[in-house]
Amino acid sequence: MLNTPYLLFLGDAPDALAAKVAQGVRDWRPENCVGQYRLPGCQADMGLPDMSIEDAVKAGARTLLVGVANRGGRIGESWNAAFEQALAAGMDIASGLHTLLSDNPLLVALAEEHGQSLFDVRVPRQQFPIATGKKRSGKRCLPIGTDCSIGKMYTAMAMEKTMRERGMKATFRATGQTGILITGGGIPLDAVVADFMAGAVEWLTPDNDDDHWDLIEGQGSIFHASYSGVTMALIHGGAPDALVLCHEPTRTHMRGLPDYALPSLELLRDTALVLARFVNPDCQVTGISVNTAALDEDQARQVLGDIEQRMQLPTVDPYRHGADRLVDALV
């Protein structure tokens, strides 16, 4: 378990999406966040006090949490000075990037010298089986997106929160670094060897009570040229009973792929259902989650209404307006 509270490290993130780990932790665990640390040129802002390492330690921060989620998951050379200072000041460091803190000899030595810990969240902690495709008891819901970084995790977490408030049996199943850092458990699916990814999802969502729902954190997009593999593992390993389509209406192209337009919700629905029904013939699309963060309230209501009329499915922004209608559609 990570020591709280956190100082969120935003580094030199070029935009808010590049700091989506920090955004998720701030939105779902605000009580654990004392401030943010930004390097020159950082274009992300969590709305937290900007703090130096020294000021954060005085404010009680115990872990420098790397909130950046850049393409390729790399630690920038310009970040190391802050990491070294944090360790010397008595803070742990936690990261979900593919570049590991524990692969940096200087950081390892400093952590040992000062009695601090390095937490690499994106490291599988066990061996996973090959997927079998065998039917499991219990129910599973998987949010899938027209793009990556579009609100799939927020959708699953908002639905779980609503279901638990209603007294329903529900568990959020984290499959990425942000979900793991928020909840303290899960699997870093994109760091699992490809042959074992679907098996890891089966392991994460085991047999359960017939009225229990697993809300599986979605990853990537089946249409994204860079990240479709992890989405396929979630669909086949999760064998979902319900799919929730996730969309962001102001995107002009797929994240990191300026030459690729987003697919339509109709194409996502029809393609995903074919793939999901190979492992669960009863799978249904039950609702649509729209990320309206870039829209004002009137614009958001208009977009949600237009999509709902077009798709004939409950359409909401579950973080902005609550997940009740998405949960109603499950039950």
Tab-separated table of C-alpha atoms in Angstrom:
chain	number	residue	atom	x	y	z
A	1	MET	CA	0.000	0.000	0.000
A	2	LEU	CA	1.202	3.498	-0.841
A	3	ASN	CA	1.830	6.004	1.910
A	4	THR	CA	-0.576	8.925	1.720
A	5	PRO	CA	-1.040	11.810	1.174
A	6	TYR	CA	0.446	12.416	-2.275
A	7	LEU	CA	2.210	15.190	-4.110
A	8	LEU	CA	1.065	14.735	-7.719
A	9	PHE	CA	3.962	15.014	-10.171
A	10	LEU	CA	2.776	16.473	-13.494
A	11	GLY	CA	6.239	16.913	-14.975
A	12	ASP	CA	6.178	18.629	-18.357
A	13	ALA	CA	2.840	17.150	-19.502
A	14	PRO	CA	1.796	18.934	-22.726
A	15	ASP	CA	-1.931	18.765	-21.951
A	16	ALA	CA	-4.410	17.521	-19.367
A	17	LEU	CA	-4.799	14.091	-20.988
A	18	ALA	CA	-1.058	13.508	-20.658
A	19	ALA	CA	-1.593	13.772	-16.886
A	20	LYS	CA	-4.675	11.547	-16.744
A	21	VAL	CA	-3.226	9.465	-13.895
A	22	ALA	CA	-3.028	12.565	-11.716
A	23	GLN	CA	-6.503	13.606	-12.871
A	24	GLY	CA	-7.978	10.259	-11.903
A	25	VAL	CA	-6.349	10.196	-8.470
A	26	ARG	CA	-7.406	13.784	-7.783
A	27	ASP	CA	-11.005	13.165	-8.890
A	28	TRP	CA	-11.515	9.858	-7.040
A	29	ARG	CA	-9.190	10.265	-4.033
A	30	PRO	CA	-9.033	14.048	-3.445
A	31	GLU	CA	-8.483	13.529	0.270
A	32	ASN	CA	-5.088	11.969	-0.557
A	33	CYS	CA	-3.750	14.893	-2.614
A	34	VAL	CA	-1.970	17.840	-0.972
A	35	GLY	CA	-0.638	19.556	-4.096
A	36	GLN	CA	0.979	19.293	-7.512
A	37	TYR	CA	4.540	19.606	-8.779
A	38	ARG	CA	5.002	21.014	-12.298
A	39	LEU	CA	8.086	21.542	-14.412
A	40	PRO	CA	8.487	24.540	-16.746
A	41	GLY	CA	6.281	24.176	-19.813
A	42	CYS	CA	3.726	21.916	-18.135
A	43	GLN	CA	0.277	22.510	-19.644
A	44	ALA	CA	-1.658	20.315	-17.210
A	45	ASP	CA	-3.260	21.703	-14.055
A	46	MET	CA	-5.180	19.701	-11.465
A	47	GLY	CA	-6.353	22.828	-9.660
A	48	LEU	CA	-4.213	21.931	-6.652
A	49	PRO	CA	-1.622	24.173	-4.980
A	50	ASP	CA	1.708	24.212	-6.809
A	51	MET	CA	4.312	23.055	-4.304
A	52	SER	CA	8.020	22.497	-4.107
A	53	ILE	CA	9.256	19.211	-2.682
A	54	GLU	CA	10.171	20.989	0.544
A	55	ASP	CA	6.759	22.635	0.887
A	56	ALA	CA	4.977	19.353	0.156
A	57	VAL	CA	6.912	17.521	2.875
A	58	LYS	CA	5.998	20.282	5.337
A	59	ALA	CA	2.356	19.837	4.283
A	60	GLY	CA	2.579	16.133	5.116
A	61	ALA	CA	3.100	14.566	1.676
A	62	ARG	CA	4.604	11.078	1.958
A	63	THR	CA	4.646	9.935	-1.659
A	64	LEU	CA	5.530	11.675	-4.907
A	65	LEU	CA	3.018	10.093	-7.269
A	66	VAL	CA	3.934	10.276	-10.951
A	67	GLY	CA	0.711	11.461	-12.548
A	68	VAL	CA	1.923	11.509	-16.145
A	69	ALA	CA	0.687	9.002	-18.746
A	70	ASN	CA	2.706	9.810	-21.848
A	71	ARG	CA	2.957	7.872	-25.104
A	72	GLY	CA	5.180	4.863	-24.444
A	73	GLY	CA	5.146	5.349	-20.662
A	74	ARG	CA	8.631	6.860	-20.439
A	75	ILE	CA	10.293	8.770	-17.599
A	76	GLY	CA	11.739	12.031	-18.919
A	77	GLU	CA	15.364	12.889	-18.202
A	78	SER	CA	14.254	16.255	-16.817
A	79	TRP	CA	12.214	14.526	-14.109
A	80	ASN	CA	15.082	12.839	-12.297
A	81	ALA	CA	16.184	15.893	-10.310
A	82	ALA	CA	12.759	16.127	-8.675
A	83	PHE	CA	12.755	12.392	-7.973
A	84	GLU	CA	16.161	12.579	-6.324
A	85	GLN	CA	15.102	15.570	-4.248
A	86	ALA	CA	11.916	13.811	-3.117
A	87	LEU	CA	13.794	10.746	-1.905
A	88	ALA	CA	16.342	12.865	-0.062
A	89	ALA	CA	13.502	14.774	1.594
A	90	GLY	CA	11.924	11.585	2.929
A	91	MET	CA	9.242	10.840	0.330
A	92	ASP	CA	8.504	7.568	-1.469
A	93	ILE	CA	7.930	7.602	-5.240
A	94	ALA	CA	5.157	5.727	-7.044
A	95	SER	CA	4.895	5.379	-10.809
A	96	GLY	CA	2.751	3.506	-13.294
A	97	LEU	CA	4.971	4.089	-16.317
A	98	HIS	CA	6.634	1.398	-18.413
A	99	THR	CA	10.053	2.877	-17.604
A	100	LEU	CA	10.693	1.511	-14.136
A	101	LEU	CA	11.976	3.500	-11.187
A	102	SER	CA	13.753	0.369	-10.011
A	103	ASP	CA	15.831	0.292	-13.208
A	104	ASN	CA	17.491	3.595	-12.258
A	105	PRO	CA	20.551	2.748	-10.109
A	106	LEU	CA	20.818	6.250	-8.666
A	107	LEU	CA	17.199	6.272	-7.501
A	108	VAL	CA	17.579	2.784	-6.041
A	109	ALA	CA	20.683	3.860	-4.124
A	110	LEU	CA	19.056	7.062	-2.860
A	111	ALA	CA	15.933	5.200	-1.744
A	112	GLU	CA	18.080	2.743	0.207
A	113	GLU	CA	20.209	5.523	1.698
A	114	HIS	CA	17.203	7.496	2.935
A	115	GLY	CA	14.996	4.555	3.876
A	116	GLN	CA	12.366	5.260	1.226
A	117	SER	CA	10.514	3.034	-1.241
A	118	LEU	CA	10.085	2.971	-5.008
A	119	PHE	CA	6.740	1.608	-6.196
A	120	ASP	CA	6.487	0.474	-9.830
A	121	VAL	CA	2.789	-0.202	-10.311
A	122	ARG	CA	3.089	-1.364	-13.919
A	123	VAL	CA	4.851	-4.609	-13.061
A	124	PRO	CA	2.818	-7.841	-13.010
A	125	ARG	CA	3.296	-9.473	-9.627
A	126	GLN	CA	2.453	-13.034	-10.632
A	127	GLN	CA	2.161	-15.523	-13.492
A	128	PHE	CA	-1.178	-15.665	-15.297
A	129	PRO	CA	-2.787	-18.613	-17.095
A	130	ILE	CA	-3.712	-18.854	-20.763
A	131	ALA	CA	-7.377	-17.928	-21.220
A	132	THR	CA	-9.828	-20.812	-21.530
A	133	GLY	CA	-12.985	-18.983	-22.583
A	134	LYS	CA	-15.015	-21.060	-20.120
A	135	LYS	CA	-18.209	-19.456	-18.833
A	136	ARG	CA	-18.013	-18.066	-15.287
A	137	SER	CA	-20.794	-17.333	-12.837
A	138	GLY	CA	-21.604	-13.734	-11.964
A	139	LYS	CA	-22.053	-10.732	-14.264
A	140	ARG	CA	-19.508	-8.473	-15.976
A	141	CYS	CA	-19.742	-5.028	-17.552
A	142	LEU	CA	-17.002	-3.584	-19.771
A	143	PRO	CA	-16.840	0.029	-20.966
A	144	ILE	CA	-15.320	0.264	-24.468
A	145	GLY	CA	-14.389	3.423	-26.329
A	146	THR	CA	-14.239	5.101	-29.703
A	147	ASP	CA	-10.713	6.135	-28.594
A	148	CYS	CA	-8.266	5.722	-25.719
A	149	SER	CA	-8.185	8.154	-22.748
A	150	ILE	CA	-11.870	8.837	-23.202
A	151	GLY	CA	-13.550	8.003	-19.868
A	152	LYS	CA	-13.799	4.223	-19.645
A	153	MET	CA	-12.308	4.055	-16.140
A	154	TYR	CA	-14.501	6.913	-14.911
A	155	THR	CA	-17.545	5.115	-16.304
A	156	ALA	CA	-16.761	1.867	-14.481
A	157	MET	CA	-15.934	3.638	-11.212
A	158	ALA	CA	-19.064	5.808	-11.348
A	159	MET	CA	-21.228	2.751	-12.006
A	160	GLU	CA	-19.649	0.809	-9.156
A	161	LYS	CA	-20.197	3.749	-6.792
A	162	THR	CA	-23.870	3.992	-7.724
A	163	MET	CA	-24.404	0.243	-7.442
A	164	ARG	CA	-22.799	0.085	-4.011
A	165	GLU	CA	-24.941	3.022	-2.850
A	166	ARG	CA	-27.971	0.967	-3.896
A	167	GLY	CA	-26.739	-2.046	-1.929
A	168	MET	CA	-25.919	-4.035	-5.047
A	169	LYS	CA	-22.985	-6.435	-5.261
A	170	ALA	CA	-20.397	-4.698	-7.431
A	171	THR	CA	-16.610	-4.580	-7.718
A	172	PHE	CA	-14.457	-2.267	-9.821
A	173	ARG	CA	-11.662	-4.314	-11.432
A	174	ALA	CA	-8.611	-2.152	-12.201
A	175	THR	CA	-6.615	-3.056	-15.306
A	176	GLY	CA	-4.347	-0.009	-15.636
A	177	GLN	CA	-2.002	2.120	-13.600
A	178	THR	CA	-4.556	4.811	-12.731
A	179	GLY	CA	-7.154	2.366	-11.469
A	180	ILE	CA	-4.526	0.487	-9.477
A	181	LEU	CA	-3.199	3.687	-7.897
A	182	ILE	CA	-6.736	4.756	-6.967
A	183	THR	CA	-7.977	1.451	-5.551
A	184	GLY	CA	-4.748	-0.249	-4.462
A	185	GLY	CA	-5.306	-3.435	-6.473
A	186	GLY	CA	-5.689	-4.884	-9.961
A	187	ILE	CA	-3.438	-5.894	-12.851
A	188	PRO	CA	-1.358	-3.701	-15.210
A	189	LEU	CA	-2.797	-5.438	-18.263
A	190	ASP	CA	-0.653	-3.753	-20.909
A	191	ALA	CA	2.474	-5.006	-19.117
A	192	VAL	CA	1.362	-8.649	-19.217
A	193	VAL	CA	2.897	-10.867	-21.940
A	194	ALA	CA	0.426	-10.855	-24.835
A	195	ASP	CA	-0.407	-14.574	-24.751
A	196	PHE	CA	-1.503	-14.256	-21.125
A	197	MET	CA	-3.501	-10.980	-21.212
A	198	ALA	CA	-6.927	-12.567	-21.702
A	199	GLY	CA	-6.073	-15.151	-19.046
A	200	ALA	CA	-5.155	-12.338	-16.652
A	201	VAL	CA	-8.597	-10.801	-17.187
A	202	GLU	CA	-10.255	-14.162	-16.522
A	203	TRP	CA	-8.210	-14.390	-13.294
A	204	LEU	CA	-9.235	-10.841	-12.315
A	205	THR	CA	-12.947	-11.530	-12.848
A	206	PRO	CA	-13.504	-15.007	-11.350
A	207	ASP	CA	-16.686	-16.937	-10.604
A	208	ASN	CA	-18.983	-14.969	-8.340
A	209	ASP	CA	-22.553	-14.744	-7.043
A	210	ASP	CA	-25.141	-14.708	-9.806
A	211	ASP	CA	-26.209	-11.162	-8.851
A	212	HIS	CA	-22.672	-9.792	-8.525
A	213	TRP	CA	-21.336	-7.366	-11.159
A	214	ASP	CA	-17.688	-6.830	-12.022
A	215	LEU	CA	-17.127	-3.364	-13.510
A	216	ILE	CA	-13.988	-3.871	-15.591
A	217	GLU	CA	-11.720	-0.921	-16.300
A	218	GLY	CA	-11.518	-0.532	-20.082
A	219	GLN	CA	-8.300	0.122	-22.005
A	220	GLY	CA	-7.451	1.450	-25.462
A	221	SER	CA	-9.901	1.007	-28.341
A	222	ILE	CA	-10.428	-1.798	-30.828
A	223	PHE	CA	-9.994	0.844	-33.554
A	224	HIS	CA	-6.763	2.375	-32.211
A	225	ALA	CA	-3.744	1.337	-34.278
A	226	SER	CA	-1.480	1.540	-31.208
A	227	TYR	CA	-3.561	0.047	-28.394
A	228	SER	CA	-6.175	-2.323	-29.834
A	229	GLY	CA	-4.511	-5.474	-28.475
A	230	VAL	CA	-5.253	-4.745	-24.839
A	231	THR	CA	-8.897	-4.003	-25.702
A	232	MET	CA	-9.274	-7.366	-27.407
A	233	ALA	CA	-7.880	-9.116	-24.332
A	234	LEU	CA	-10.469	-7.368	-22.167
A	235	ILE	CA	-13.322	-8.335	-24.482
A	236	HIS	CA	-12.372	-11.997	-24.749
A	237	GLY	CA	-11.004	-12.455	-21.227
A	238	GLY	CA	-13.804	-10.465	-19.613
A	239	ALA	CA	-16.590	-12.197	-21.584
A	240	PRO	CA	-18.839	-9.253	-20.684
A	241	ASP	CA	-22.597	-9.542	-20.294
A	242	ALA	CA	-22.902	-5.798	-20.910
A	243	LEU	CA	-20.941	-3.256	-22.908
A	244	VAL	CA	-21.128	0.489	-22.310
A	245	LEU	CA	-19.972	2.587	-25.255
A	246	CYS	CA	-17.718	5.529	-24.314
A	247	HIS	CA	-17.223	8.632	-26.449
A	248	GLU	CA	-15.807	12.167	-26.356
A	249	PRO	CA	-17.662	14.373	-28.861
A	250	THR	CA	-15.045	17.119	-29.342
A	251	ARG	CA	-12.197	14.856	-30.522
A	252	THR	CA	-11.010	15.670	-34.046
A	253	HIS	CA	-8.811	12.560	-34.325
A	254	MET	CA	-7.716	9.533	-32.318
A	255	ARG	CA	-5.339	10.212	-29.454
A	256	GLY	CA	-1.776	10.329	-30.800
A	257	LEU	CA	-2.924	9.452	-34.353
A	258	PRO	CA	-3.721	12.694	-36.209
A	259	ASP	CA	-4.430	10.845	-39.471
A	260	TYR	CA	-7.163	8.660	-37.954
A	261	ALA	CA	-10.706	9.898	-37.338
A	262	LEU	CA	-12.788	8.430	-34.528
A	263	PRO	CA	-15.206	5.655	-35.528
A	264	SER	CA	-18.914	6.241	-35.122
A	265	LEU	CA	-20.770	4.895	-32.119
A	266	GLU	CA	-22.741	2.713	-34.515
A	267	LEU	CA	-19.548	1.113	-35.842
A	268	LEU	CA	-18.221	0.614	-32.298
A	269	ARG	CA	-21.489	-1.027	-31.228
A	270	ASP	CA	-21.698	-3.378	-34.193
A	271	THR	CA	-18.015	-4.351	-34.211
A	272	ALA	CA	-17.701	-4.850	-30.457
A	273	LEU	CA	-20.814	-6.995	-30.251
A	274	VAL	CA	-19.523	-9.390	-32.916
A	275	LEU	CA	-16.250	-9.789	-31.025
A	276	ALA	CA	-17.859	-10.085	-27.579
A	277	ARG	CA	-20.449	-12.626	-28.664
A	278	PHE	CA	-17.745	-15.105	-29.619
A	279	VAL	CA	-17.198	-15.660	-25.885
A	280	ASN	CA	-20.596	-14.577	-24.531
A	281	PRO	CA	-23.461	-14.962	-27.027
A	282	ASP	CA	-25.805	-13.085	-24.664
A	283	CYS	CA	-23.704	-9.892	-24.520
A	284	GLN	CA	-25.673	-6.664	-25.003
A	285	VAL	CA	-24.832	-2.976	-25.393
A	286	THR	CA	-26.751	-1.416	-22.514
A	287	GLY	CA	-25.821	2.276	-22.569
A	288	ILE	CA	-23.575	5.093	-23.708
A	289	SER	CA	-21.195	7.167	-21.588
A	290	VAL	CA	-20.199	10.545	-23.019
A	291	ASN	CA	-17.307	12.592	-21.664
A	292	THR	CA	-18.703	16.161	-21.746
A	293	ALA	CA	-15.887	17.835	-19.793
A	294	ALA	CA	-15.127	20.161	-22.720
A	295	LEU	CA	-18.767	21.319	-23.003
A	296	ASP	CA	-20.863	23.691	-20.920
A	297	GLU	CA	-24.061	22.375	-19.346
A	298	ASP	CA	-26.409	23.365	-22.188
A	299	GLN	CA	-24.070	21.941	-24.815
A	300	ALA	CA	-23.669	18.751	-22.815
A	301	ARG	CA	-27.431	18.234	-22.493
A	302	GLN	CA	-27.887	18.832	-26.215
A	303	VAL	CA	-25.175	16.357	-27.225
A	304	LEU	CA	-26.447	13.701	-24.803
A	305	GLY	CA	-30.001	14.103	-26.084
A	306	ASP	CA	-28.965	13.918	-29.726
A	307	ILE	CA	-26.912	10.741	-29.190
A	308	GLU	CA	-29.664	9.088	-27.164
A	309	GLN	CA	-32.255	9.813	-29.834
A	310	ARG	CA	-29.944	8.489	-32.542
A	311	MET	CA	-28.741	5.361	-30.720
A	312	GLN	CA	-31.882	4.564	-28.703
A	313	LEU	CA	-29.816	3.770	-25.629
A	314	PRO	CA	-29.530	5.528	-22.228
A	315	THR	CA	-26.875	8.216	-22.764
A	316	VAL	CA	-25.274	10.099	-19.869
A	317	ASP	CA	-22.082	11.649	-18.595
A	318	PRO	CA	-21.802	9.476	-15.459
A	319	TYR	CA	-19.168	11.653	-13.793
A	320	ARG	CA	-21.077	14.880	-14.394
A	321	HIS	CA	-24.669	13.723	-13.977
A	322	GLY	CA	-24.405	10.384	-12.172
A	323	ALA	CA	-24.510	6.797	-13.381
A	324	ASP	CA	-28.062	5.909	-12.335
A	325	ARG	CA	-29.445	5.410	-15.828
A	326	LEU	CA	-26.497	3.216	-16.848
A	327	VAL	CA	-27.063	1.076	-13.758
A	328	ASP	CA	-30.831	0.960	-14.398
A	329	ALA	CA	-30.061	-0.457	-17.842
A	330	LEU	CA	-28.092	-3.331	-16.286
A	331	VAL	CA	-30.880	-4.400	-13.965
